[in-house]
CSV table of C-alpha atoms in Angstrom, one decimal:
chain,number,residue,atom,x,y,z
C,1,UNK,CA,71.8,-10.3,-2.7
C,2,UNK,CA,69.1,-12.5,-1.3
C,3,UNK,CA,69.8,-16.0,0.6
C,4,UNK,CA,67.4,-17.3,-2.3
C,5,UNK,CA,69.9,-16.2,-4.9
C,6,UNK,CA,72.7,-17.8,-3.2
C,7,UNK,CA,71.5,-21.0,-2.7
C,8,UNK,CA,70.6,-21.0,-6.7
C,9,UNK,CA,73.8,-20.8,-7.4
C,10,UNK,CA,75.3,-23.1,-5.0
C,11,UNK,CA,72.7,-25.6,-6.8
C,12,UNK,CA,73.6,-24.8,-9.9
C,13,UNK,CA,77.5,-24.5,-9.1
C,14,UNK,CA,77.9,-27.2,-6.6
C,15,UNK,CA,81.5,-27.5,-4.5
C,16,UNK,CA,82.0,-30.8,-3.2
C,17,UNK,CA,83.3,-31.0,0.2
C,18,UNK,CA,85.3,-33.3,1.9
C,19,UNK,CA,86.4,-34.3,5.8
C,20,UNK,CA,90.5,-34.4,6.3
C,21,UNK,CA,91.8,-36.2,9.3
C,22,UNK,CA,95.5,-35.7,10.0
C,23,UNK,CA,97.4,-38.0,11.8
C,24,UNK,CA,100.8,-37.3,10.6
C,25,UNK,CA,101.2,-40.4,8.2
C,26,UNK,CA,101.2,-37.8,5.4
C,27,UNK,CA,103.8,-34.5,5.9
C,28,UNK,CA,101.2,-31.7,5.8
C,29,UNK,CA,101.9,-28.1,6.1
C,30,UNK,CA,99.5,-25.4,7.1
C,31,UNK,CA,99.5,-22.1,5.3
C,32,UNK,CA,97.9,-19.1,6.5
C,33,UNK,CA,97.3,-16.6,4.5
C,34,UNK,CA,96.8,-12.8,5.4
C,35,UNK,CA,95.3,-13.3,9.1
C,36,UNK,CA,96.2,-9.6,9.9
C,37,UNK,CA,94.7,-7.0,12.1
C,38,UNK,CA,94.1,-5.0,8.6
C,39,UNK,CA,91.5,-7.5,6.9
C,40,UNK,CA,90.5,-9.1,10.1
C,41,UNK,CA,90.1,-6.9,13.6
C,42,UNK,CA,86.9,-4.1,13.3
C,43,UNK,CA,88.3,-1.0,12.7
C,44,UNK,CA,91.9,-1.4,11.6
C,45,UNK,CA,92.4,0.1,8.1
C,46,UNK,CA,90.4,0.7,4.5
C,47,UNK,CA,89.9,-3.1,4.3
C,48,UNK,CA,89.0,-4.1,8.0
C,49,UNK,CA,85.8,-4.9,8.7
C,50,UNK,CA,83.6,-2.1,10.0
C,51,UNK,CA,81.9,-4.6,12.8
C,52,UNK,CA,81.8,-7.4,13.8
C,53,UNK,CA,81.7,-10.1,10.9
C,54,UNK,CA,80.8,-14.0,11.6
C,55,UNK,CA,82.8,-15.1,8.7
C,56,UNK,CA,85.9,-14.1,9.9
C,57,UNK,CA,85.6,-14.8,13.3
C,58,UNK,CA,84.8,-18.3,12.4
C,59,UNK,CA,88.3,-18.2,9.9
C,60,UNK,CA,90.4,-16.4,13.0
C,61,UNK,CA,89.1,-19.2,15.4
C,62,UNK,CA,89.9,-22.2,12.7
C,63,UNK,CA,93.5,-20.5,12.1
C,64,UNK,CA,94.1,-20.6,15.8
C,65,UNK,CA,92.8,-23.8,16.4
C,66,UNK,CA,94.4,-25.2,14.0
C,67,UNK,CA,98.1,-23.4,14.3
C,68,UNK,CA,98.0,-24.8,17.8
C,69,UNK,CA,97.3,-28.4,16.9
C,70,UNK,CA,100.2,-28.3,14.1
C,71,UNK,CA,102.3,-26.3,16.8
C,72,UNK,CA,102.4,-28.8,19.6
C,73,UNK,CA,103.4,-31.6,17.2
C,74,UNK,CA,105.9,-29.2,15.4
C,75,UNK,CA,104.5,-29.9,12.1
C,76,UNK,CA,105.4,-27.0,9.8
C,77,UNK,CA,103.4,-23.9,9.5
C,78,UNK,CA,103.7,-21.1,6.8
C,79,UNK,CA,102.1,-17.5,7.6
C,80,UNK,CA,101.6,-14.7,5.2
C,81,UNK,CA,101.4,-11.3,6.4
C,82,UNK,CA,100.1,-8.7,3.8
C,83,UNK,CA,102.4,-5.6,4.2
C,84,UNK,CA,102.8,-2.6,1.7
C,85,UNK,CA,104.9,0.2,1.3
C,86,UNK,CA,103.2,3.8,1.6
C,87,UNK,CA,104.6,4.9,-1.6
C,88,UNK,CA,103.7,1.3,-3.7
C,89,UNK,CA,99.9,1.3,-4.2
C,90,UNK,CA,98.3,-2.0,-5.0
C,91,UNK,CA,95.1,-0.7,-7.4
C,92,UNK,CA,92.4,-1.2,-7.5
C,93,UNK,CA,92.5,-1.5,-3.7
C,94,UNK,CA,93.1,1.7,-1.4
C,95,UNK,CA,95.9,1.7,1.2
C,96,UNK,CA,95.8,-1.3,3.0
C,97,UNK,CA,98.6,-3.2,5.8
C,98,UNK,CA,101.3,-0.2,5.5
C,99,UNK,CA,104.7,-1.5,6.5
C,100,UNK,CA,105.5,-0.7,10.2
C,101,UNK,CA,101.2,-0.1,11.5
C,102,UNK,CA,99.3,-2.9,13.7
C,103,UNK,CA,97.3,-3.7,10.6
C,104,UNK,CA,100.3,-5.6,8.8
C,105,UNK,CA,100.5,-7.4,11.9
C,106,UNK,CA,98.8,-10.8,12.4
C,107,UNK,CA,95.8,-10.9,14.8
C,108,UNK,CA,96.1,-10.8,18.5
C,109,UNK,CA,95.3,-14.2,18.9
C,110,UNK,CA,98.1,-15.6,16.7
C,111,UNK,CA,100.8,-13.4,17.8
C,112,UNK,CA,102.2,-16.0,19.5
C,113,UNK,CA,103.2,-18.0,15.8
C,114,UNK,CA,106.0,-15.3,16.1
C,115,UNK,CA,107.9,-17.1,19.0
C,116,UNK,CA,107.7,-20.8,17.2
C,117,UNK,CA,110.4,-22.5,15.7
C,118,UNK,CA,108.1,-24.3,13.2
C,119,UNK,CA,106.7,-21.5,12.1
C,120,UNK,CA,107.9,-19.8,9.1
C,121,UNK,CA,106.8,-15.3,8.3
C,122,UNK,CA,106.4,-14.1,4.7
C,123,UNK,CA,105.4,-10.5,4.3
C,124,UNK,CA,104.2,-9.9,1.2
C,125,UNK,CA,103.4,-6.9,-0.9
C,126,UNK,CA,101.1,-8.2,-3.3
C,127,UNK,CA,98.0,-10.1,-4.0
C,128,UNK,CA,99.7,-13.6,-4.6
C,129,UNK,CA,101.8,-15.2,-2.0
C,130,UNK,CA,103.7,-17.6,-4.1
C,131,UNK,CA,104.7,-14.6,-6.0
C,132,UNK,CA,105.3,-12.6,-3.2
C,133,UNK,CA,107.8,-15.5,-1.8
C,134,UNK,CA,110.1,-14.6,-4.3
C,135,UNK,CA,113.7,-12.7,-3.5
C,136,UNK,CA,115.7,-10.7,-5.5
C,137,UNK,CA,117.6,-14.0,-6.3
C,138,UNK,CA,115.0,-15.8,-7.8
C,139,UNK,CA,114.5,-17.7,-5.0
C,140,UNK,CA,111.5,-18.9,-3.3
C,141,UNK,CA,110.9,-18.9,0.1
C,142,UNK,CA,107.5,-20.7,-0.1
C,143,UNK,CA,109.2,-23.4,-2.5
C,144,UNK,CA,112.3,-23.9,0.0
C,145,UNK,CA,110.1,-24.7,2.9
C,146,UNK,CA,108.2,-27.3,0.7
C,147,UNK,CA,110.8,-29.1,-0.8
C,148,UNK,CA,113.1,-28.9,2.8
C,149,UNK,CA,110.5,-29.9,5.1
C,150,UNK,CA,109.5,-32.9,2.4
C,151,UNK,CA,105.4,-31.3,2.1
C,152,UNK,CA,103.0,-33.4,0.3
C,153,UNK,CA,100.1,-31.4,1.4
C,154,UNK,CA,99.2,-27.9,2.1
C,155,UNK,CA,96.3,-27.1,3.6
C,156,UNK,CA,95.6,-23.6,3.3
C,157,UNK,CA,93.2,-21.0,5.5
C,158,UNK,CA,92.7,-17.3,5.5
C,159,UNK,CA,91.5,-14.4,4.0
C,160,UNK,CA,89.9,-13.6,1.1
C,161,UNK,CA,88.8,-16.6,-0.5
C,162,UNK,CA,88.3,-15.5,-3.6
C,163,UNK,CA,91.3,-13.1,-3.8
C,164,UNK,CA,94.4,-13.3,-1.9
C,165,UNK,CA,94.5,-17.3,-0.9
C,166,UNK,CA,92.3,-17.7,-4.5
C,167,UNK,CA,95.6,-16.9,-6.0
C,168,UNK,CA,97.7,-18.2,-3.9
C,169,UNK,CA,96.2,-21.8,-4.7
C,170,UNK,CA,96.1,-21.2,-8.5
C,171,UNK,CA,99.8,-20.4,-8.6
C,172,UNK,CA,100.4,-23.3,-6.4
C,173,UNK,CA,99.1,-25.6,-8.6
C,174,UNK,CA,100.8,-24.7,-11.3
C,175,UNK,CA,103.6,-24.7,-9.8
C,176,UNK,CA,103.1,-28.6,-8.6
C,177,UNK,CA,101.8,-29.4,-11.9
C,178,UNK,CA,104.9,-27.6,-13.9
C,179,UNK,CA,106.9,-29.6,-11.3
C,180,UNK,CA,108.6,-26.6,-9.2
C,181,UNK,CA,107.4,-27.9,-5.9
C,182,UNK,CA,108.2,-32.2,-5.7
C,183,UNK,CA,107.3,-33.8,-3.3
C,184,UNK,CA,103.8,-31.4,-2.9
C,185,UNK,CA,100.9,-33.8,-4.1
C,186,UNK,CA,97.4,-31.8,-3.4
C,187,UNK,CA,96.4,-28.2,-2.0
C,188,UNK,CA,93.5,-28.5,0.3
C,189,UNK,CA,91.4,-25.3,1.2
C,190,UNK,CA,89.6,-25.9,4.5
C,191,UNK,CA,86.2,-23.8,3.5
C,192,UNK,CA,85.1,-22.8,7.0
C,193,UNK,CA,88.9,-21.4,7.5
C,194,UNK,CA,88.7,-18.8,4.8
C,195,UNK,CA,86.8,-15.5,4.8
C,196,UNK,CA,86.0,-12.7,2.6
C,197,UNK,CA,84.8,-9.5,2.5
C,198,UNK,CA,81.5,-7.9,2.4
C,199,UNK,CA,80.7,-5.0,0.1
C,200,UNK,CA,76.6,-5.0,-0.7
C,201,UNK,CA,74.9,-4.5,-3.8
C,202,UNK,CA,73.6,-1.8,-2.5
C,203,UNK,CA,76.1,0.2,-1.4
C,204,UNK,CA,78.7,-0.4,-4.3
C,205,UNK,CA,75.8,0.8,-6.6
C,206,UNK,CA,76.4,4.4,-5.3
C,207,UNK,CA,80.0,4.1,-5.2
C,208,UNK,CA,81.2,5.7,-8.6
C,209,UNK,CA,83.4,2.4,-10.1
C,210,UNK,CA,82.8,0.7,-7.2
C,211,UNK,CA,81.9,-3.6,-7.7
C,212,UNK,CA,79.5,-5.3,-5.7
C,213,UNK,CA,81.0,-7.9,-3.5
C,214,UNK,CA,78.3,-9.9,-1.8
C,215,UNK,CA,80.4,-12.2,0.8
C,216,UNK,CA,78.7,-15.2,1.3
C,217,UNK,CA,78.6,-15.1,-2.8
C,218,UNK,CA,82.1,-14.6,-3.3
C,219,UNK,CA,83.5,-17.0,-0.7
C,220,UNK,CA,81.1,-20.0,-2.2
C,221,UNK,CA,82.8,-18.7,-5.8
C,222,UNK,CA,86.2,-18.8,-4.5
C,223,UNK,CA,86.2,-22.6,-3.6
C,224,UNK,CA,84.5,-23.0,-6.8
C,225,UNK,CA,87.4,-21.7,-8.8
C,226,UNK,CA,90.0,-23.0,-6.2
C,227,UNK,CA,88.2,-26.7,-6.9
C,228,UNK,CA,88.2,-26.1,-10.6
C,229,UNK,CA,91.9,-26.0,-10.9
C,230,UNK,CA,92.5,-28.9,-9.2
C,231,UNK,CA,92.7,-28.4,-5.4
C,232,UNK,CA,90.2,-30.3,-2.6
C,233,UNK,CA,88.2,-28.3,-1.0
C,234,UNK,CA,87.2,-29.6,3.1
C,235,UNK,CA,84.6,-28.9,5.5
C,236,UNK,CA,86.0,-30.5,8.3
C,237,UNK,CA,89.2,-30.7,10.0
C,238,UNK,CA,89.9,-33.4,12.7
C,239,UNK,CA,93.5,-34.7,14.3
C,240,UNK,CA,94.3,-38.0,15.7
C,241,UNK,CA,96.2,-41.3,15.8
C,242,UNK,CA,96.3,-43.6,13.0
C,243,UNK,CA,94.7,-46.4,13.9
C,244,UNK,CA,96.3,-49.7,13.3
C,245,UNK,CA,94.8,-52.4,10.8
């Protein structure tokens, strides 16, 4: 799909984005979603990328940057790792972040969230994360942290826009908005944080049943439908002091 095409439909679907500054006035809570070796590092899996890809770079260097920031304050930090069982396919996707392989395994340069007391690991064995926080109680991890570290913001990064953290918002939302998650107040989606895949026109085309999945397309579609349902959508991230009046 050409660059002209693209930038038609950001025209005609716009996606308004704002700049977030944290200071800590507001308890916010980063979520990562899916920063593993098998949708991230070249060559690890079915749905790793096949070289080098700037989109994801960018979203691995923003989910460091960031995880370190909200580290050395001890703000809290939530991490979903996509992990499946051999014998439990997801379709329509082929075997993907098998339980116990490097690729369910975050990326090497946020292996150290393991060793943080702030941080809190979800693996999950399906597309959504809020429905993959759920234990065979009916309990919900992602909901505990919320309500016992008092969130009122979740600012969300990872991979794929328009899939896994796509869902992950939606069900969010309507989980604030049913009133499952008090004190949460907004979902914010840092854009240059997320990433998606790339999957050409022309190479899906001579795929039997395979879909196109042009990336810079689908990632701009993602925060489209993430903003549609009520979440903000940034551009920029910055840290610092409140400053007095």
């Amino acid at each position: 799909m050409t660059s002209k095409t693209i930038d038609l439909l950001r025209n005609e679907l716009p996606v308004e984005q704002e700049s977030l500054f944290l200071s800590g006035d507001v308890k916010t809570g980063l979520v990562l979603v899916d920063v593993v070796n098998g949708f991230c590092t070249v060559g690890s899996g079915n749905l790793a990328p096949t070289q080098p890809d700037g989109q994801i770079s960018e979203m691995v260097d923003e989910s460091v940057r960031l995880a370190r920031v909200f580290c050395e304050k001890k703000w809290p930090v939530f991490a979903f790792l996509d992990t499946h069982y051999p014998d439990v396919p997801e379709p329509p996707y082929p075997p993907h972040c098998i339980s116990g392989t490097d690729e369910s395994n975050l990326v090497p340069e946020l292996q150290w969230l393991e060793n943080e007391t702030n941080v809190t690991l979800r693996r999950k064995d399906c597309i959504d994360g809020f429905l993959g926080s759920v234990e065979k109680d009916g309990s919900n991890v992602f909901v505990n942290w919320v309500k016992s570290n008092q969130i009122k913001n979740v600012l969300v990064l990872g991979i794929c826009t328009d899939v896994c953290v796509l869902d992950f918002v939606c069900s969010t939302l309507s989980a604030r908005n049913r009133g499952f998650l008090a004190p949460l107040e907004d979902v914010i989606v840092y854009s240059r944080g997320c990433a998606t895949y790339d999957f050409p026109v022309h190479v899906a085309k001579n795929i039997k049943d395979a879909l196109p999945h042009p990336q810079d397309l689908m990632h701009h579609m993602g925060l489209f439908f993430a903003k549609g349902r009520g979440a903000k959508v940034v551009s920029e991230v910055s840290f610092g002091a409140l400053k007095e009046p």
